Tab-separated table of C-alpha atoms in Angstrom:
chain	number	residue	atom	x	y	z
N	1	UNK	CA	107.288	104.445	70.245
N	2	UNK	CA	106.350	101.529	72.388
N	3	UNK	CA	108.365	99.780	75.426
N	4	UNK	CA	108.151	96.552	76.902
N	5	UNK	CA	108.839	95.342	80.294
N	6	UNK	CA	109.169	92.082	81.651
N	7	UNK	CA	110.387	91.797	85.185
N	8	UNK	CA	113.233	89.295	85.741
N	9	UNK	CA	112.512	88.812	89.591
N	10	UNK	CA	110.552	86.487	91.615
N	11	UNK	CA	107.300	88.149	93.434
N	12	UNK	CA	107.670	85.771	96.237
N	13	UNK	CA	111.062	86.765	97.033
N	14	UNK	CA	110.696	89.640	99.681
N	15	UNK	CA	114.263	90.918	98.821
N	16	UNK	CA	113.140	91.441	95.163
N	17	UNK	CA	110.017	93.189	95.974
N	18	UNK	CA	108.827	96.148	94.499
N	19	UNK	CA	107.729	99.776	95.695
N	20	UNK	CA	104.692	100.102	94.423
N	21	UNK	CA	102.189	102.807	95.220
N	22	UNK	CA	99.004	102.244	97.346
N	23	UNK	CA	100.282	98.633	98.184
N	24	UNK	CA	101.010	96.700	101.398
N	25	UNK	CA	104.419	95.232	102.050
N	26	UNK	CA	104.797	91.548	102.019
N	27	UNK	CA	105.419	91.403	105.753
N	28	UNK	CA	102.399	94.073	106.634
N	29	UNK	CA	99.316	92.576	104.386
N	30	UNK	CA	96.872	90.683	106.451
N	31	UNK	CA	97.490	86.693	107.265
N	32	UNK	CA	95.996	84.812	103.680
N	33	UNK	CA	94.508	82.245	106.276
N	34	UNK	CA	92.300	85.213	107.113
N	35	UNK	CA	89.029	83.868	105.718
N	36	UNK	CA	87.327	85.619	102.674
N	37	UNK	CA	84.191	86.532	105.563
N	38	UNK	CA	86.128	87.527	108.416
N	39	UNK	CA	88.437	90.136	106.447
N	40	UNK	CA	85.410	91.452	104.685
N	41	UNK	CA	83.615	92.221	108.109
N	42	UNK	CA	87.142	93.946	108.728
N	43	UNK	CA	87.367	95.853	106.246
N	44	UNK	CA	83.343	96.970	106.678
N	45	UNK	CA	83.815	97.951	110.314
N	46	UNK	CA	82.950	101.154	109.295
N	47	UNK	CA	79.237	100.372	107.426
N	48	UNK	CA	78.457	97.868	110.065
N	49	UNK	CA	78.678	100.709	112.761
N	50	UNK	CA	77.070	103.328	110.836
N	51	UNK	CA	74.135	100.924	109.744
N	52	UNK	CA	74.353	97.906	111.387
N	53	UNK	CA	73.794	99.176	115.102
N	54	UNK	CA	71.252	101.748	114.405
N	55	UNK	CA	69.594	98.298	113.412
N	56	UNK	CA	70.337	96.969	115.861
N	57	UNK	CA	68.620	99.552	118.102
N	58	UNK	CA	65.284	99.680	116.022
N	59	UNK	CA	65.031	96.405	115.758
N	60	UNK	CA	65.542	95.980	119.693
N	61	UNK	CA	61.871	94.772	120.215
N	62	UNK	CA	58.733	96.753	120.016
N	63	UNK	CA	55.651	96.930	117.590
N	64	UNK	CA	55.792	98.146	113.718
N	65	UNK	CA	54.174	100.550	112.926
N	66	UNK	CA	54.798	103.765	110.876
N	67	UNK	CA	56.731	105.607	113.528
N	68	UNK	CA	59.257	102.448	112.624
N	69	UNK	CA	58.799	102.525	109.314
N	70	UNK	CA	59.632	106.072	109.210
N	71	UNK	CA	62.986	105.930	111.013
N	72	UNK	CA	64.038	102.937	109.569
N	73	UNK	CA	63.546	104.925	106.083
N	74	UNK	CA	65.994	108.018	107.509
N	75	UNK	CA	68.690	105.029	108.642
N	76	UNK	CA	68.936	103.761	105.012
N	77	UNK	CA	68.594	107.006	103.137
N	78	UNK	CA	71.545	108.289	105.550
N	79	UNK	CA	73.391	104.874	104.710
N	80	UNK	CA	74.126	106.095	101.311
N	81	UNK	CA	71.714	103.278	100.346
N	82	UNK	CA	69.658	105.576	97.416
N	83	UNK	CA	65.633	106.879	97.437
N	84	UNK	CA	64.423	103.926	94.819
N	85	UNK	CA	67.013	101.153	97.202
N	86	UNK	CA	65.260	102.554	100.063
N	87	UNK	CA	61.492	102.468	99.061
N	88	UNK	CA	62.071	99.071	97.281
N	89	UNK	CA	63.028	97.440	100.649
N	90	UNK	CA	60.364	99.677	102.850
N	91	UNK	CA	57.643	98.127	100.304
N	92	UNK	CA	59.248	94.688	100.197
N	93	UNK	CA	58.990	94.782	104.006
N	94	UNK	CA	55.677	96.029	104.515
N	95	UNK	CA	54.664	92.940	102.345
N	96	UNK	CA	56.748	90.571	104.058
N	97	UNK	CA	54.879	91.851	107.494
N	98	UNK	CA	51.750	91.639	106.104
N	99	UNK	CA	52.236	88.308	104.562
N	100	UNK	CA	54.245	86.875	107.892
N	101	UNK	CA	51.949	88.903	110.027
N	102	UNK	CA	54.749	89.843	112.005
N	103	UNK	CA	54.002	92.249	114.804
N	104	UNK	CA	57.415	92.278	117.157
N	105	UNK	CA	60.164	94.449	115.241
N	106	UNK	CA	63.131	92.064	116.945
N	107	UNK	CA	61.606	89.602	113.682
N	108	UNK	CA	62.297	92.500	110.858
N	109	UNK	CA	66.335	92.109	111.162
N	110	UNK	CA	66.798	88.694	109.669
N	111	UNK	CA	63.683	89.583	107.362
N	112	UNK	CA	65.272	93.057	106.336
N	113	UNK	CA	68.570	91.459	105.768
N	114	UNK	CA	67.543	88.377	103.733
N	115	UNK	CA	65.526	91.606	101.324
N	116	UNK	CA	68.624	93.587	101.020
N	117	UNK	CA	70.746	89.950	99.988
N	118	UNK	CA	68.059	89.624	97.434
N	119	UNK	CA	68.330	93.038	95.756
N	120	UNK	CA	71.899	92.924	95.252
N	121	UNK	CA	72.118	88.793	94.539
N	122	UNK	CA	71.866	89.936	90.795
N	123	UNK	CA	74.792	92.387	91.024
N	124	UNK	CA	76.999	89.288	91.818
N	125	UNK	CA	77.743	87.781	88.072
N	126	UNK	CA	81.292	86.116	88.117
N	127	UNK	CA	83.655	87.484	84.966
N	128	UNK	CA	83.999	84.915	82.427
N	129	UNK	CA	87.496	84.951	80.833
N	130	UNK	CA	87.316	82.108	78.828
N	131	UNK	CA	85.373	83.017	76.153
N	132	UNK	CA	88.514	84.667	74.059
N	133	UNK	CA	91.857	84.691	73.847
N	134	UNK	CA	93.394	87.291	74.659
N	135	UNK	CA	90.245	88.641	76.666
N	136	UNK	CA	90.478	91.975	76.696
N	137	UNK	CA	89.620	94.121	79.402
N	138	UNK	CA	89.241	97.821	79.025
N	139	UNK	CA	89.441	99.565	82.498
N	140	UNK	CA	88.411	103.446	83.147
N	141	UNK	CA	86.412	105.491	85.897
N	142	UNK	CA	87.074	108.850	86.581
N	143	UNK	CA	90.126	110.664	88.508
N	144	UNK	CA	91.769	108.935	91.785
N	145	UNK	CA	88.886	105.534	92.531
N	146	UNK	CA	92.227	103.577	92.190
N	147	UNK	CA	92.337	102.268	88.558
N	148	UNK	CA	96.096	101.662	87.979
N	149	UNK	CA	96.230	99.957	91.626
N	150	UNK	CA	93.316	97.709	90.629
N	151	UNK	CA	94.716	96.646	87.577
N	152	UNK	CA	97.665	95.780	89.410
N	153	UNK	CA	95.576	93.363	92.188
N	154	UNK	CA	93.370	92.142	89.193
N	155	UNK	CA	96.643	90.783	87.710
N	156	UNK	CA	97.605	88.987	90.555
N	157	UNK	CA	93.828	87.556	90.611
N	158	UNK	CA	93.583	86.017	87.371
N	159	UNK	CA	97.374	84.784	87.991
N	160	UNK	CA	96.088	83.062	90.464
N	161	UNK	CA	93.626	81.010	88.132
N	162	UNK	CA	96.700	80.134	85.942
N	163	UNK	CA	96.284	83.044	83.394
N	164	UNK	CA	98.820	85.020	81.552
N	165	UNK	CA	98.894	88.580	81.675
N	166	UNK	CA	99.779	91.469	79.755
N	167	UNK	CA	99.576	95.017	81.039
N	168	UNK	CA	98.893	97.992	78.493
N	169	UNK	CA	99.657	101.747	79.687
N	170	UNK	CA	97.525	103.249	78.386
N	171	UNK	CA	97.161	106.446	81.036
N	172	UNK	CA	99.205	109.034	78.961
N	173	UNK	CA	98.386	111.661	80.731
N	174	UNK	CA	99.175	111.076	83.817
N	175	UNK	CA	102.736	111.976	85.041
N	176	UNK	CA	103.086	108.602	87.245
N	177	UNK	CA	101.141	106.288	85.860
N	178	UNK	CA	103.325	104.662	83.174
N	179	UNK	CA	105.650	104.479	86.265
N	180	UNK	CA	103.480	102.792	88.667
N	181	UNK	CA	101.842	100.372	85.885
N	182	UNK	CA	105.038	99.169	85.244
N	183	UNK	CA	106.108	98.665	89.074
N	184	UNK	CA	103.121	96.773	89.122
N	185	UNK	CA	104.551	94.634	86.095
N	186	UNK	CA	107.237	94.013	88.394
N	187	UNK	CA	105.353	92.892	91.268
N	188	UNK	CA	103.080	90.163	89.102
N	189	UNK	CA	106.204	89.166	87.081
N	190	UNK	CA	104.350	90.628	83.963
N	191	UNK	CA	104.663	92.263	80.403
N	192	UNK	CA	103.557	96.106	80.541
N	193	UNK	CA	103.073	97.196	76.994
N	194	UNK	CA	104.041	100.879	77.666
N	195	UNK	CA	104.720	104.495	76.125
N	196	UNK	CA	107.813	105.966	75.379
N	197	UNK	CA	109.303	107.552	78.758
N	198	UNK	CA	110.469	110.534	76.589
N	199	UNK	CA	108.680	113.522	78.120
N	200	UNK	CA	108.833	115.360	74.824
N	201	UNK	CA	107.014	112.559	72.682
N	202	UNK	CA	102.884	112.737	73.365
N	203	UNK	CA	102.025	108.913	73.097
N	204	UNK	CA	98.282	108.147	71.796
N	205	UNK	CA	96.517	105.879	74.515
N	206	UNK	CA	94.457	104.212	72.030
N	207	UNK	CA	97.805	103.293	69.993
N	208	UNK	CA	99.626	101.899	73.229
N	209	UNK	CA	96.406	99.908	73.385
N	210	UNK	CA	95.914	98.521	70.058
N	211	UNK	CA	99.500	97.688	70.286
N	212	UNK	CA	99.182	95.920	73.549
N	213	UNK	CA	96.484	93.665	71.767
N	214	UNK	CA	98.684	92.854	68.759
N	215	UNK	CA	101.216	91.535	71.127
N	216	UNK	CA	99.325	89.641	73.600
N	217	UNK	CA	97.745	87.685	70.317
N	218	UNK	CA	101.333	87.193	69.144
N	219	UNK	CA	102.444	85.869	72.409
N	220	UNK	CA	99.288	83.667	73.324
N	221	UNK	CA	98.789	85.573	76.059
N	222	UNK	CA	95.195	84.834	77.808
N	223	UNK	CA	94.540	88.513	79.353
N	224	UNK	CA	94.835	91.957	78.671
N	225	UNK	CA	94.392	94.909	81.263
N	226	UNK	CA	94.030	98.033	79.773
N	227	UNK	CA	94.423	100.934	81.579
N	228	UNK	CA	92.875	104.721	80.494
N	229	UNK	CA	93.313	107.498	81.898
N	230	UNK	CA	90.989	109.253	84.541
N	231	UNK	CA	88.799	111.563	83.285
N	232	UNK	CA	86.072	113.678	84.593
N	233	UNK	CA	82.688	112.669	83.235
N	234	UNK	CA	81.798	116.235	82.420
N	235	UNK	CA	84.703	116.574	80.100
N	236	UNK	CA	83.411	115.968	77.006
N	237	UNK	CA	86.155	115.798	75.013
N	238	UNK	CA	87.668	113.242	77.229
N	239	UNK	CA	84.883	111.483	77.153
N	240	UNK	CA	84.530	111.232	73.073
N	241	UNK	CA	88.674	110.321	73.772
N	242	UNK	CA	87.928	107.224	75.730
N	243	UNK	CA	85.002	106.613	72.876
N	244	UNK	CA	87.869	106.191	70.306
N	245	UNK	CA	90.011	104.411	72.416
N	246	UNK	CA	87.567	101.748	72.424
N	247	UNK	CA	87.103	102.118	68.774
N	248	UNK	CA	90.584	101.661	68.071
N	249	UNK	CA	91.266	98.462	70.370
N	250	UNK	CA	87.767	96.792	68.273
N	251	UNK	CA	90.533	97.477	65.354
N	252	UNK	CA	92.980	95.265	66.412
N	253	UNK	CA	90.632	92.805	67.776
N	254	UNK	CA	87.386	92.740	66.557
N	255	UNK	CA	84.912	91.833	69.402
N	256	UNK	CA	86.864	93.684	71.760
N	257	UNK	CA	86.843	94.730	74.552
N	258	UNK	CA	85.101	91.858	75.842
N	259	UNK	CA	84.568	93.585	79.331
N	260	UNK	CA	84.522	97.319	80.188
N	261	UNK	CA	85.153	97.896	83.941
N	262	UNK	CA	84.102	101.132	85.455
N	263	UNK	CA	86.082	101.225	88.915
N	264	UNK	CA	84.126	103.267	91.712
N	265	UNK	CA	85.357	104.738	94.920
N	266	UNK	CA	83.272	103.723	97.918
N	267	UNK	CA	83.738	106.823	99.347
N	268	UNK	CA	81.852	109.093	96.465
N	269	UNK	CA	78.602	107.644	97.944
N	270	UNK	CA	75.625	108.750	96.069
N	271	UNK	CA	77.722	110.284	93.059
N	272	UNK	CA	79.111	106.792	92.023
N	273	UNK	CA	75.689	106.514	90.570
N	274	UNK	CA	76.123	109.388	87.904
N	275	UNK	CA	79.352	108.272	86.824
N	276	UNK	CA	77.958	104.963	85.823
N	277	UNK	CA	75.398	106.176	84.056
N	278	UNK	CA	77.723	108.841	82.071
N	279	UNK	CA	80.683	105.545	81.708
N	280	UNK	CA	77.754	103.390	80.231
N	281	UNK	CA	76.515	105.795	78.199
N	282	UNK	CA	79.859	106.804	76.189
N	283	UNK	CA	81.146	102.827	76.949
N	284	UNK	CA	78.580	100.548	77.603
N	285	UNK	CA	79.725	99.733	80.770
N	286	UNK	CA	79.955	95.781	81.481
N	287	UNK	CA	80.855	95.184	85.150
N	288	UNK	CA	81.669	97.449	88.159
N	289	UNK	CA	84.886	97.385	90.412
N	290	UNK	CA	83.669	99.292	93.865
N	291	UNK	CA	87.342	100.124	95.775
N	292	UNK	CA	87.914	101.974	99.117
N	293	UNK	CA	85.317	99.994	101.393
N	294	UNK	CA	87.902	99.533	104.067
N	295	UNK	CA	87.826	103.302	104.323
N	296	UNK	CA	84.283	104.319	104.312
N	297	UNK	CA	80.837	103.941	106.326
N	298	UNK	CA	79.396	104.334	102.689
N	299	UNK	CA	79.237	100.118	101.780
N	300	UNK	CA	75.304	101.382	100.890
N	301	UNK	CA	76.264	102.948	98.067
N	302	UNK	CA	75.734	98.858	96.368
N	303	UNK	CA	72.511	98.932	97.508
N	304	UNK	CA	71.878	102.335	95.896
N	305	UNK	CA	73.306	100.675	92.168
N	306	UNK	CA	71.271	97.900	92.640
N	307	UNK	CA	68.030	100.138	93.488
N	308	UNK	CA	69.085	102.346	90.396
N	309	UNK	CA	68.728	99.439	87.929
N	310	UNK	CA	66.219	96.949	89.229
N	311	UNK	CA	65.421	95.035	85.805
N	312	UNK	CA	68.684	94.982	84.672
N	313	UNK	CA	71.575	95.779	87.180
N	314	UNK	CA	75.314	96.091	86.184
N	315	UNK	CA	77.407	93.207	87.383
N	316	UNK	CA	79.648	93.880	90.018
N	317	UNK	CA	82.720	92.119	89.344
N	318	UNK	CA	85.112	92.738	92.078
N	319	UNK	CA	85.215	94.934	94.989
N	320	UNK	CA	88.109	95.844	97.066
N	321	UNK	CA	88.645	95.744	100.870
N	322	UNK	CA	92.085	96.098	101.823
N	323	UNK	CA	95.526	97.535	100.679
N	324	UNK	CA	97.152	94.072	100.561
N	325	UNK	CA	97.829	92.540	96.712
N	326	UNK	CA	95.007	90.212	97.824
N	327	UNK	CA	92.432	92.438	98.742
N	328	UNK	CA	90.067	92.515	95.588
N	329	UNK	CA	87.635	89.655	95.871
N	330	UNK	CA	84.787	88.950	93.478
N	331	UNK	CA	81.502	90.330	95.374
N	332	UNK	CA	79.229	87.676	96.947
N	333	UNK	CA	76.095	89.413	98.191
N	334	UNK	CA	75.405	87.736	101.171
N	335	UNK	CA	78.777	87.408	102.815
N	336	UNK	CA	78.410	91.517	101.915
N	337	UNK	CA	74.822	92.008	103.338
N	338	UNK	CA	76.261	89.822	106.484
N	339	UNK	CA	79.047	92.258	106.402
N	340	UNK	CA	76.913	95.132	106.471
N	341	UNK	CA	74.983	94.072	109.410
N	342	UNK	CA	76.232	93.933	113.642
């Protein structure tokens, strides 16, 4: 029912390389000496000119007063940056002027900037894989944010920290995806635990799963990427699907999954907010992946999480800012606030 693939070549060889969708060449993907700050103020060009000069213009000199108050307020709610993200930094700010008794608005840059690092500081919890073996990580999000292509990049990630990987297909429903997961396999020189290419033979993505977690204890293997497939989150069936598929891989492993990644694209703005509530209510949702920001002015849209769950925000675990194999970074607030701004 199941296949396994386990790619023979050498990743660093550029002759042996791999087609894979939504991924760089070797010879195109930005120069790795790039540092982690510079290509993230790259790939944010887009933010920093849709909010980070209009800042730059209010903030010019003058007094505060409301008139300021007020336009600042339109610039963030038009940054994708939420109502409750917005108020929370115009009341934040009003009490930092007060307190400061500021009265030039040239000071309320650094001021607004060192609010908005605070607010989303919390968002930044670093994933912990050590805690089991295999760790299992169960990855979903609705149709097109770029799951499958994450899962690839978050393979070459943990590869990087010395971990084995094991890839498990389990997108059935998708025509390509079984396809591109396992050209992915090839690129990372990893396992893909994988349904049966026979188009006439429906494979069960929670049994390619629970499968996938079998082997990886038999093999000693230190992390499993799960893949599901997209799903709208007003499907309700598909949702109570994806339910079971969690069910099922607790069956093979008990505590598992240890992490549930919703991936988010960027450019959804505002609605990126409903799907985590709908993910986290069928999934209990563990840690966010946020793709797309090299291709959208809507970076804000963090902000707007963070404002949505100010006692107890989800952790944004990686976020991705290029097409290169490299390009998904663990989120550091500041270096993204610093982004953000021009």
């Amino acid at each position: 029912m199941f296949s396994f693939f386990k790619s023979k070549k050498n990743p660093a060889d550029p002759a042996e390389a791999v087609d894979t969708p939504n991924a760089e060449p070797e010879e195109s993907r930005p120069d790795e000496s790039i540092s982690f700050a510079s290509k993230l103020k790259q790939s944010l060009a887009r933010t920093r000119q849709n909010l980070g000069k209009q800042l730059s213009g209010l903030f010019g000199g003058g007094k505060i007063d409301e008139a300021l108050y007020e336009e600042l307020e339109t610039i963030l709610l038009t940054s994708d940056i939420g109502v409750n993200a917005t108020h929370q930094l115009l009341e934040n700010l009003r009490k930092q002027v007060k307190r400061d008794a500021l009265t030039d608005a040239v000071q309320l840059k650094q001021v607004l900037q060192e609010l908005l690092i605070a607010m989303l500081e919390p968002l930044a919890q670093p994933l912990d894989t050590t805690v089991q073996k295999p760790f299992v990580i169960m990855i979903t999000g609705v149709n097109g944010v770029g799951k499958t292509t994450s899962i690839g990049k978050l393979a070459k990630y943990f590869q990087t920290q010395g971990k084995s990987v094991l890839l498990a297909a389990g997108d059935t429903f998708r025509a390509a995806a079984r396809e591109q997961l396992i050209a992915w396999g090839e690129r990372n020189n990893v396992t893909v635990i994988a349904p049966d290419s026979d188009p006439d033979k429906k494979s069960d993505p929670a049994a390619v799963i629970f499968d996938a977690v079998n082997s990886a204890k038999a093999r000693g293997i230190d992390i499993v990427l799960a893949d599901t497939a997209g799903r709208l989150t007003t499907q309700l069936h598909l949702m109570e699907e994806i339910k079971k598929v969690k069910r099922v891989i607790a069956k093979a492993m008990p505590d598992a999954p240890h992490e549930v990644l919703l991936v988010l694209d960027a450019n959804t703005g505002q609605n990126a907010i409903t799907q985590v509530k709908a993910f986290d209510e069928a999934l209990h949702v563990t840690g966010l992946i946020l793709t797309k920001l090299d291709g959208t002015a809507k970076g804000g849209v963090v902000a707007a999480i963070a404002g949505q769950y100010p006692q107890n925000p989800p952790a944004l675990r990686f976020i991705g800012i290029g097409e290169g194999l490299d390009d998904l970074r663990p989120f550091d607030a500041r270096a993204f606030v610093e982004a953000m701004f021009d």
